[in-house]
Coordinates of C-alpha atoms in Angstrom, one line a residue:
Chain V
M125 CA -25.8 12.4 1.5
T126 CA -28.0 11.3 4.3
V127 CA -27.8 13.4 7.4
V128 CA -28.8 11.8 10.6
R129 CA -30.7 14.5 12.5
D130 CA -32.2 14.6 15.9
L131 CA -29.5 13.0 18.0
G132 CA -29.2 13.3 21.7
L133 CA -25.9 13.2 23.6
R134 CA -25.2 11.2 26.7
V135 CA -22.0 11.4 28.7
A136 CA -21.3 9.0 31.5
N137 CA -18.5 9.0 34.1
L138 CA -16.1 10.9 31.8
T139 CA -12.7 11.1 33.4
K140 CA -9.6 12.7 31.9
W141 CA -6.1 12.6 33.3
Y142 CA -3.3 14.7 31.7
G143 CA -0.4 12.8 33.0
R144 CA -0.8 13.1 36.8
V145 CA -3.2 16.0 36.5
L146 CA -6.9 15.2 36.8
A147 CA -8.7 17.5 34.4
C148 CA -12.2 16.1 34.9
E149 CA -13.7 13.3 37.0
S150 CA -16.8 11.2 36.6
V151 CA -18.7 13.8 34.6
S152 CA -22.1 12.6 33.5
F153 CA -25.0 14.4 31.8
D154 CA -27.6 14.0 29.1
V155 CA -28.5 16.5 26.4
G156 CA -31.9 15.8 24.9
R157 CA -32.5 15.9 21.1
G158 CA -32.7 19.6 20.1
E159 CA -31.8 20.8 23.6
A160 CA -29.0 23.2 24.5
L161 CA -27.1 22.4 27.7
G162 CA -24.7 24.9 29.3
I163 CA -21.5 24.0 31.1
I164 CA -20.4 26.7 33.4
G165 CA -17.1 26.9 35.3
E166 CA -14.0 29.0 35.7
S167 CA -10.8 28.4 33.7
G168 CA -9.3 25.1 34.7
S169 CA -12.6 23.6 35.8
G170 CA -12.4 20.9 33.1
K171 CA -15.3 22.1 31.0
S172 CA -13.3 22.5 27.8
T173 CA -11.7 19.1 28.4
V174 CA -15.2 17.6 28.5
L175 CA -15.9 19.2 25.1
R176 CA -12.7 18.1 23.5
C177 CA -13.1 14.5 24.7
I178 CA -16.6 14.4 23.2
A179 CA -15.3 15.8 19.9
G180 CA -12.3 13.4 20.0
D181 CA -9.6 16.1 20.0
V182 CA -8.3 14.4 23.1
A183 CA -8.8 10.8 24.2
A184 CA -10.8 10.3 27.5
S185 CA -9.1 8.3 30.2
S186 CA -12.3 6.5 31.0
G187 CA -16.1 6.9 30.7
A188 CA -18.5 6.9 27.8
A189 CA -20.1 9.3 25.4
E190 CA -22.8 8.3 22.9
L191 CA -25.2 9.9 20.4
R192 CA -28.7 8.5 20.5
D193 CA -31.3 8.8 17.8
A194 CA -35.1 8.9 18.2
A195 CA -35.3 5.1 17.8
G196 CA -32.9 4.7 20.8
D197 CA -30.0 3.5 18.7
A198 CA -26.7 4.7 20.2
Q199 CA -23.4 5.5 18.5
D200 CA -20.4 5.2 20.8
L201 CA -18.1 8.2 20.4
F202 CA -15.0 7.0 22.2
G203 CA -14.8 3.7 20.2
L204 CA -14.6 5.5 16.9
T205 CA -11.6 5.0 14.6
P206 CA -9.9 8.2 13.5
T207 CA -11.5 7.8 10.1
E208 CA -15.0 7.4 11.5
R209 CA -14.4 10.4 13.8
R210 CA -13.4 12.6 11.0
K211 CA -16.5 11.6 9.0
L212 CA -18.6 12.2 12.1
R213 CA -17.1 15.7 12.4
V214 CA -17.7 16.5 8.8
G215 CA -21.5 15.9 8.9
T216 CA -22.9 15.1 12.3
L217 CA -20.9 16.8 15.0
S218 CA -19.3 20.3 14.8
L219 CA -17.0 22.0 17.3
V220 CA -16.7 25.8 17.4
Y221 CA -13.4 26.8 19.1
Q222 CA -12.8 29.8 21.2
D223 CA -9.9 30.7 19.0
P224 CA -11.1 30.9 15.3
S225 CA -7.6 30.0 14.1
E226 CA -8.1 26.5 15.5
G227 CA -11.2 25.9 13.4
L228 CA -10.2 27.9 10.3
D229 CA -7.3 28.1 7.9
L230 CA -6.5 31.8 8.0
R231 CA -4.6 31.7 4.7
I232 CA -7.6 30.8 2.6
T233 CA -10.7 32.8 1.9
A234 CA -13.9 32.9 4.0
G235 CA -15.7 31.1 1.2
G236 CA -12.9 28.6 0.9
N237 CA -13.1 27.7 4.6
V238 CA -16.8 27.0 4.3
A239 CA -16.2 25.1 1.0
E240 CA -13.7 22.8 2.8
R241 CA -16.4 21.4 5.0
L242 CA -18.7 21.1 2.0
T243 CA -16.1 19.4 -0.2
A244 CA -15.4 17.0 2.6
A245 CA -19.0 16.0 2.5
G246 CA -18.7 15.3 -1.3
W247 CA -19.8 18.6 -2.9
R248 CA -18.1 18.8 -6.3
N249 CA -20.0 21.6 -8.1
F250 CA -18.3 25.0 -8.0
G251 CA -21.5 27.0 -8.6
A252 CA -23.3 25.1 -5.8
L253 CA -20.3 25.6 -3.5
R254 CA -20.3 29.3 -4.1
R255 CA -24.1 29.7 -3.5
R256 CA -24.0 27.6 -0.4
A257 CA -21.0 29.4 1.1
A258 CA -22.5 32.8 0.2
D259 CA -25.8 31.8 1.8
L260 CA -24.2 30.6 5.0
L261 CA -21.9 33.6 5.3
G262 CA -24.8 35.9 4.6
R263 CA -26.8 34.3 7.4
M264 CA -23.8 34.9 9.7
D265 CA -23.8 38.6 8.7
V266 CA -20.4 38.4 6.9
P267 CA -20.6 41.0 4.1
L268 CA -20.6 39.1 0.8
G269 CA -17.9 41.5 -0.4
R270 CA -15.5 39.9 2.0
M271 CA -16.3 36.3 1.0
D272 CA -13.2 36.1 -1.3
D273 CA -10.8 37.7 1.2
P274 CA -8.4 35.5 3.2
V275 CA -9.7 35.1 6.8
S276 CA -6.4 36.4 8.1
T277 CA -7.6 39.9 7.1
F278 CA -10.7 39.6 9.2
S279 CA -11.4 41.0 12.7
G280 CA -11.9 38.6 15.6
G281 CA -15.7 38.8 15.5
M282 CA -15.8 38.3 11.8
R283 CA -13.6 35.3 12.0
Q284 CA -15.9 33.8 14.6
R285 CA -18.8 34.3 12.2
V286 CA -16.9 32.5 9.5
Q287 CA -16.2 29.7 11.9
L288 CA -19.9 29.4 12.7
A289 CA -20.8 29.4 9.0
K290 CA -18.3 26.5 8.5
A291 CA -19.6 24.7 11.6
V292 CA -23.2 24.6 10.4
A293 CA -22.4 24.1 6.7
N294 CA -23.5 20.5 6.7
N295 CA -26.4 20.9 9.1
P296 CA -24.8 19.0 12.0
S297 CA -27.0 17.3 14.5
V298 CA -24.8 18.2 17.4
L299 CA -23.0 21.6 17.9
L300 CA -20.3 22.0 20.5
L301 CA -19.4 25.6 21.4
D302 CA -16.3 26.2 23.4
E303 CA -16.3 29.8 24.8
P304 CA -17.5 31.1 21.5
T305 CA -17.6 34.7 22.5
T306 CA -14.9 34.9 25.1
S307 CA -12.1 36.4 22.9
L308 CA -14.4 39.1 21.5
D309 CA -15.1 42.7 22.6
A310 CA -18.3 43.1 24.6
S311 CA -20.3 44.7 21.7
V312 CA -19.0 42.2 19.1
A313 CA -19.7 39.3 21.5
A314 CA -23.3 40.4 21.9
G315 CA -23.8 40.3 18.1
V316 CA -22.2 36.8 17.8
L317 CA -24.3 35.6 20.8
D318 CA -27.5 36.8 19.1
L319 CA -26.4 34.9 16.0
I320 CA -25.7 31.7 18.0
R321 CA -29.1 32.0 19.7
G322 CA -30.7 32.3 16.3
I323 CA -28.9 29.2 15.0
L324 CA -29.9 27.1 18.1
E325 CA -33.5 28.2 17.9
E326 CA -33.8 27.8 14.1
S327 CA -32.0 24.6 13.5
Q328 CA -33.1 22.6 16.5
V329 CA -29.5 21.4 16.8
T330 CA -28.5 19.6 19.9
A331 CA -26.0 21.9 21.5
L332 CA -23.4 22.0 24.3
V333 CA -22.3 25.5 25.3
V334 CA -19.2 25.9 27.4
S335 CA -18.6 29.2 29.1
H336 CA -17.2 30.8 32.2
D337 CA -19.8 33.5 31.8
F338 CA -23.2 32.8 33.4
A339 CA -24.8 35.4 31.2
V340 CA -23.7 33.7 28.0
V341 CA -25.1 30.3 29.2
A342 CA -28.3 31.9 30.4
M343 CA -28.9 33.4 27.0
L344 CA -28.2 30.2 25.1
A345 CA -29.2 27.2 27.3
R346 CA -32.3 26.5 29.4
R347 CA -30.4 23.9 31.4
A348 CA -26.9 23.9 32.7
I349 CA -24.3 22.1 34.8
V350 CA -21.8 23.9 37.0
M351 CA -18.2 22.4 37.1
H352 CA -15.6 23.1 39.7
E353 CA -12.2 21.4 39.9
G354 CA -13.1 18.8 37.3
R355 CA -16.4 17.7 38.9
V356 CA -20.0 18.6 38.4
V357 CA -21.2 20.4 41.5
E358 CA -24.7 21.4 40.5
T359 CA -27.2 20.8 37.7
G360 CA -30.4 22.6 37.0
L361 CA -32.5 25.0 35.0
T362 CA -30.3 28.0 34.1
D363 CA -32.9 30.4 35.6
Q364 CA -32.9 28.5 38.9
L365 CA -29.2 28.4 39.0
L366 CA -29.1 32.1 38.6
E367 CA -31.9 32.8 41.1
D368 CA -31.1 30.3 43.7
P369 CA -27.7 28.6 43.4
Q370 CA -27.2 25.8 46.0
H371 CA -23.5 25.0 45.8
P372 CA -21.2 27.6 47.3
Y373 CA -19.1 27.7 44.1
S374 CA -22.3 28.3 42.0
Q375 CA -23.1 31.1 44.4
Q376 CA -19.7 32.7 43.8
L377 CA -20.1 32.4 40.1
V378 CA -23.5 34.0 40.1
A379 CA -22.3 36.8 42.4
A380 CA -19.4 37.3 40.0
S381 CA -21.6 37.5 36.9
R382 CA -23.8 40.2 38.6
G383 CA -20.5 42.0 39.2
Chain T
M152 CA 37.4 -24.0 -2.9
S153 CA 38.2 -20.5 -1.8
V154 CA 35.9 -17.8 -0.7
R155 CA 36.7 -15.9 -3.9
D156 CA 35.7 -18.9 -6.0
L157 CA 32.4 -19.1 -4.2
V158 CA 31.7 -15.4 -4.7
E159 CA 32.6 -15.5 -8.3
A160 CA 30.6 -18.6 -8.9
N161 CA 27.5 -17.0 -7.4
A162 CA 28.0 -13.5 -8.7
P163 CA 25.0 -12.3 -10.7
E164 CA 25.5 -11.2 -14.2
E165 CA 25.8 -7.4 -14.0
F166 CA 23.9 -5.4 -16.6
G167 CA 23.9 -1.6 -16.8
Y168 CA 25.0 0.9 -14.2
L169 CA 23.1 -0.4 -11.2
D170 CA 24.1 -3.5 -9.2
E171 CA 21.6 -6.3 -9.1
S172 CA 20.4 -5.8 -5.5
S173 CA 19.7 -2.1 -6.2
K174 CA 17.8 -3.1 -9.3
R175 CA 15.8 -5.7 -7.4
E176 CA 14.9 -3.2 -4.7
I177 CA 13.7 -0.6 -7.3
R178 CA 11.8 -3.3 -9.2
R179 CA 10.0 -4.3 -6.1
A180 CA 9.0 -0.7 -5.5
I181 CA 7.8 -0.5 -9.1
L182 CA 5.8 -3.7 -8.8
T183 CA 4.0 -2.3 -5.8
A184 CA 3.5 1.0 -7.6
V185 CA 1.9 -0.9 -10.6
A186 CA -0.3 -2.9 -8.2
V187 CA -1.6 0.2 -6.4
P188 CA -1.9 2.8 -9.2
G189 CA -1.2 6.3 -8.1
Y190 CA 0.2 5.3 -4.7
Q191 CA 3.6 6.7 -3.9
V192 CA 6.0 3.9 -3.0
P193 CA 9.1 4.8 -1.0
F194 CA 12.4 3.4 -2.4
A195 CA 16.0 3.7 -1.4
S196 CA 17.1 6.2 -4.0
R197 CA 20.7 5.7 -4.9
E198 CA 23.5 8.2 -5.3
M199 CA 23.6 8.6 -9.1
P200 CA 26.2 10.3 -11.3
V201 CA 23.6 13.1 -11.9
A202 CA 22.6 15.5 -9.2
R203 CA 19.2 14.9 -7.5
G204 CA 16.7 17.1 -9.2
W205 CA 18.3 16.4 -12.6
G206 CA 16.4 13.2 -13.3
S207 CA 18.1 10.8 -10.9
G208 CA 14.7 9.2 -10.1
G209 CA 13.7 8.6 -13.7
L210 CA 17.2 7.4 -14.4
Q211 CA 17.1 4.8 -11.6
V212 CA 13.7 3.6 -12.9
T213 CA 15.0 3.3 -16.5
L214 CA 18.1 1.5 -15.3
A215 CA 16.0 -0.9 -13.2
V216 CA 13.6 -1.9 -16.1
I217 CA 15.9 -1.7 -19.1
G218 CA 17.0 -4.9 -20.9
A219 CA 19.5 -5.6 -23.7
T220 CA 16.9 -5.6 -26.4
D221 CA 15.3 -2.3 -25.4
V222 CA 15.5 0.8 -27.5
L223 CA 15.9 4.1 -25.5
K224 CA 14.7 7.6 -26.2
V225 CA 15.3 10.4 -23.7
I226 CA 13.5 13.8 -23.9
D227 CA 14.3 17.0 -22.2
Q228 CA 11.3 19.3 -22.5
G229 CA 10.2 18.1 -25.9
D230 CA 13.6 17.8 -27.3
D231 CA 16.1 14.9 -27.5
A232 CA 19.0 17.2 -28.0
G233 CA 18.8 19.0 -24.7
V234 CA 22.0 18.8 -22.6
N235 CA 20.3 16.9 -19.7
A236 CA 18.6 14.4 -22.1
A237 CA 21.8 13.8 -24.0
N238 CA 23.8 13.2 -20.8
L239 CA 21.2 10.8 -19.4
R240 CA 21.0 8.9 -22.7
R241 CA 24.8 8.7 -23.0
L242 CA 25.0 7.3 -19.4
V243 CA 22.3 4.6 -20.1
V244 CA 23.6 3.6 -23.5
S245 CA 27.2 3.5 -22.5
T246 CA 26.5 1.3 -19.5
T247 CA 24.0 -1.1 -21.1
G248 CA 24.9 -1.0 -24.7
V249 CA 21.3 -0.7 -25.8
D250 CA 20.2 1.0 -29.0
W251 CA 18.8 4.5 -28.9
T252 CA 16.6 6.6 -31.1
T253 CA 14.8 9.9 -31.3
D254 CA 11.8 8.4 -33.0
A255 CA 9.1 7.9 -30.4
R256 CA 7.6 5.1 -32.5
E257 CA 10.7 3.0 -32.3
A258 CA 11.6 3.4 -28.7
T259 CA 10.5 0.8 -26.1
I260 CA 11.6 3.0 -23.1
I261 CA 11.1 6.7 -23.2
Q262 CA 12.5 8.8 -20.4
T263 CA 11.1 12.3 -20.2
R264 CA 11.3 15.3 -17.9
H265 CA 8.4 17.2 -19.3
R266 CA 6.4 15.9 -22.2
I267 CA 4.5 12.8 -23.2
P268 CA 5.2 12.3 -27.0
E269 CA 2.7 13.9 -29.2
G270 CA 2.1 10.8 -31.3
P271 CA 0.2 7.6 -30.3
M272 CA 2.1 5.1 -28.2
G273 CA 1.6 1.3 -27.8
A274 CA 1.6 -1.5 -25.4
H275 CA 5.2 -2.3 -26.1
Q276 CA 6.3 1.0 -24.6
I277 CA 7.2 2.2 -21.1
L278 CA 7.2 5.9 -20.4
V279 CA 9.5 6.9 -17.5
L280 CA 8.9 10.3 -16.0
Q281 CA 11.4 12.4 -14.0
V282 CA 9.4 13.8 -11.1
P283 CA 10.5 16.8 -9.1
V284 CA 7.7 16.9 -6.5
P285 CA 5.7 13.6 -6.2
E286 CA 3.4 14.7 -3.5
P287 CA 0.2 16.3 -5.0
L288 CA -0.9 17.6 -1.6
R289 CA 2.4 19.3 -0.7
G290 CA 0.9 22.7 -1.5
V291 CA -1.9 22.3 1.1
E292 CA -0.1 20.3 3.8
R293 CA 3.6 20.0 4.9
D294 CA 3.3 17.5 7.7
M295 CA 4.3 14.0 6.3
R296 CA 2.1 12.2 8.8
E297 CA -0.9 14.2 8.0
L298 CA -0.2 13.7 4.3
G299 CA -0.1 10.0 4.9
R300 CA -3.4 10.1 6.8
M301 CA -5.1 12.2 4.0
H302 CA -4.0 9.6 1.3
A303 CA -5.0 6.7 3.6
E304 CA -8.5 8.0 4.2
A305 CA -8.8 9.5 0.6
D306 CA -9.5 12.8 2.4
Y307 CA -8.8 15.2 -0.4
S308 CA -11.2 18.0 0.6
R309 CA -8.3 20.4 1.0
M310 CA -7.1 19.7 -2.5
W311 CA -10.6 20.6 -3.7
V312 CA -10.4 23.8 -1.6
S313 CA -7.1 24.7 -3.3
L314 CA -8.8 24.3 -6.7
Y315 CA -11.7 26.4 -5.4
E316 CA -9.3 29.1 -4.2
D317 CA -7.5 29.1 -7.6
L318 CA -10.8 29.6 -9.4
V319 CA -12.0 32.3 -7.0
R320 CA -8.7 34.3 -7.1
N321 CA -7.9 33.9 -10.8
G322 CA -11.2 33.0 -12.5
V323 CA -9.5 30.0 -14.2
I324 CA -7.4 27.0 -13.1
T325 CA -3.9 28.4 -13.3
R326 CA -2.0 25.2 -12.4
T327 CA 0.1 24.1 -15.4
T328 CA 2.4 21.2 -14.6
G329 CA 1.5 18.8 -11.9
Y330 CA -2.2 19.0 -12.4
P331 CA -3.8 16.7 -9.8
V332 CA -5.6 13.6 -11.0
L333 CA -7.6 10.8 -9.4
V334 CA -6.1 7.5 -10.4
N335 CA -8.3 4.4 -10.5
G336 CA -10.9 6.2 -8.4
R337 CA -8.6 6.0 -5.4
Y338 CA -5.4 8.0 -5.1
V339 CA -4.8 11.7 -6.0
M340 CA -1.6 11.8 -7.9
A341 CA 0.6 14.7 -9.2
T342 CA 1.1 14.6 -12.9
T343 CA 4.5 16.4 -12.7
P344 CA 6.3 16.9 -14.9
V345 CA 3.8 16.9 -17.7
P346 CA 1.8 20.0 -18.8
R347 CA -2.0 20.0 -18.6
W348 CA -2.0 19.3 -22.4
D349 CA -0.6 15.8 -21.7
V350 CA -2.8 14.9 -18.7
P351 CA -5.6 13.3 -20.9
K352 CA -3.1 11.0 -22.4
L353 CA -2.6 9.2 -19.1
D354 CA -6.2 8.0 -19.1
G355 CA -6.8 4.5 -20.3
S356 CA -3.5 4.4 -22.1
E357 CA -1.9 1.4 -23.7
V358 CA 1.4 2.5 -22.1
L359 CA 2.9 1.8 -18.7
F360 CA 3.8 5.1 -17.0
L361 CA 6.4 5.0 -14.3
F362 CA 7.1 8.1 -12.3
G363 CA 10.5 8.3 -10.4
A364 CA 11.4 11.0 -7.9
G365 CA 15.0 10.6 -6.9
R366 CA 15.3 13.4 -4.3
E367 CA 12.0 12.5 -2.6
K368 CA 12.7 8.8 -2.9
R369 CA 9.3 7.8 -4.4
V370 CA 8.1 5.9 -7.4
Y371 CA 4.5 5.6 -8.6
A372 CA 2.8 4.3 -11.6
V373 CA -0.2 4.4 -14.0
P374 CA -0.5 1.0 -15.5
P375 CA -2.1 0.5 -18.9
H376 CA -5.9 0.9 -19.1
T377 CA -6.1 2.8 -15.8
K378 CA -8.8 5.4 -15.3
V379 CA -7.1 8.8 -14.7
E380 CA -9.4 11.7 -14.1
P381 CA -8.3 15.3 -13.6
L382 CA -9.8 16.8 -10.5
T383 CA -12.4 19.3 -11.7
F384 CA -15.6 20.6 -10.5
E385 CA -18.7 19.2 -12.2
D386 CA -19.5 22.6 -13.7
V387 CA -15.9 23.8 -14.6
A388 CA -14.6 21.8 -17.5
F389 CA -11.0 20.6 -17.5
E390 CA -9.1 22.5 -20.2
V391 CA -5.7 22.0 -21.7
E392 CA -3.4 24.9 -22.5
R393 CA -4.2 26.6 -25.7
T394 CA -3.5 29.9 -27.5
E395 CA -6.1 31.0 -30.0
G396 CA -4.7 31.1 -33.5
A397 CA -1.3 29.7 -32.6
A398 CA 0.3 27.3 -35.1
C399 CA 3.8 25.8 -35.4
V400 CA 5.9 27.8 -37.8
L401 CA 7.7 24.7 -38.8
C402 CA 5.0 22.1 -39.4
G403 CA 1.9 24.2 -39.2
A404 CA 0.3 22.1 -36.4
T405 CA -2.4 23.7 -34.3
E406 CA -3.4 20.6 -32.4
A407 CA -0.1 20.0 -30.6
Y408 CA 1.5 21.4 -27.5
L409 CA 3.2 24.6 -28.7
I410 CA 5.9 26.7 -27.1
E411 CA 6.5 30.3 -27.8
V412 CA 9.7 31.7 -29.4
P413 CA 9.5 35.2 -28.0
E414 CA 12.2 36.8 -30.2
R415 CA 10.4 35.7 -33.3
Q416 CA 6.9 36.1 -32.0
A417 CA 6.2 32.6 -33.2
W418 CA 5.2 29.2 -31.9
V419 CA 6.8 25.8 -32.5
C420 CA 6.0 22.3 -31.5
S421 CA 7.4 21.3 -28.2
D422 CA 7.9 17.7 -29.4
T423 CA 10.7 18.1 -31.9
D424 CA 10.7 14.5 -33.1
W425 CA 7.0 14.6 -33.9
C426 CA 7.3 18.0 -35.6
E427 CA 10.0 16.8 -37.8
R428 CA 8.0 13.9 -39.0
Q429 CA 5.0 16.1 -39.8
R430 CA 7.3 18.0 -42.2
Q431 CA 8.5 15.0 -44.1
P432 CA 6.6 14.1 -47.3
G433 CA 3.7 11.9 -46.5
G434 CA 4.3 12.6 -42.8
G435 CA 1.5 15.1 -42.6
A436 CA -1.2 12.6 -41.9
P437 CA -2.8 13.2 -38.5
E438 CA -0.9 11.0 -36.1
L439 CA -2.0 12.4 -32.8
A440 CA -3.0 10.9 -29.6
Q441 CA -6.4 12.6 -29.5
S442 CA -8.8 12.8 -26.6
P443 CA -12.0 14.7 -26.0
S444 CA -10.2 17.5 -24.2
H445 CA -8.0 18.2 -27.2
A446 CA -10.9 18.4 -29.6

């Protein structure tokens, strides 16, 4: 299996209507190859919609999104057939959901969930599947003794670790993270956050991190955009956004995160 | 000329239980099934004089393909004398007038609800299987649309995961009937109703296999000389059911599908016709449909 690595992501004028409700409007940004970009905004600001449009879970109303390799060749994401999109999401692009039950089958084991992504990529050797799943789960600090337990018996933090193991199983080029720590207790969230930071640093994956929490984005992404009522209101280095927010809404968010 | 004269002049010759238009519809589905091996073709399953779940699908297939010169054999489990087999046979024979037999070698159409006959079969034969659950992915997905998508895209990763889970939880593949196979390198197909023992016989066979599911309204087929591979991991060999040291108390066979007789703590051949022939003088010569999995 050939894995296309080192892809950048470009989103241009992405607009999404849900019926008569405008979820996001003319959202544009670039994520460089190997870069992590944060999207900050409160609930309802449209940031998750952006992510789901890129992943293809929902269809964008207008706009474009494409993956670009080092040679400058682009792959259009919105023009994919469902089959092509499924293939893309097996190998190239992974989405980690806020709610692990969206990304996992809770009835099957932790190892089985990871194995699903691997078998979809053509793995047909039981021993190799076991070793790869154990290796991935080990890296996510899931105790190997729990590998053969159904995920339904896992705590929230542990489920999120399994979801991360599954998401990176085929070394994706692009990783989309939708509020990956929001549903977790503070102490558990800190551990998962550390883990994600490790993945981003180690694998040089191109990442998009969506969160309402400035602190989460600041920890994972050097650059971020701020969304408010479906529009991008500010873009900049995360440090600068934290230190010197320009837009009144960004200022509110920063103030809120300092609590 | 009256309308009645016209109708009578153009009335097709009726043969067997089904009317001609029903037969035509079922035959069309069967032709599609043969053209696309392993693909489940919907058909308008008729009300039959047997309850759905009692072989109504197999019966419709048999009645759609049978002709006046055919010789019929019907097997329930491995036994021609089972009540269900006897009833189905009586229905087909009484409505078509064809000859019937218990000898698998003489039959041209064999309808079965469990076994593929133990002995070798030839190109002149059609095996009709009564299928309870035609959808191999039913255990992993219930949404019909999603099932359709999975087959269309040959997206069988969740089938593989279910095999993975079976191995992890039980150490061995526990699935007995309905073991999933990949047909012609394309469609995953349920091998219900046959046990794992009979799965290798589907591969590259001389026989046309027709599967009929009356309740689920599907037919599918494995035409002769079609590649049929059980889904197995590269490093976990496909195995047929086998009990160490078991031999048929009647004919002594060890290389046949055996069923346990608990009250006598003994084993007998499931295929009664074949077993009987092994016991006749000169009938003991090996006459088995062998494959590497059975060796």
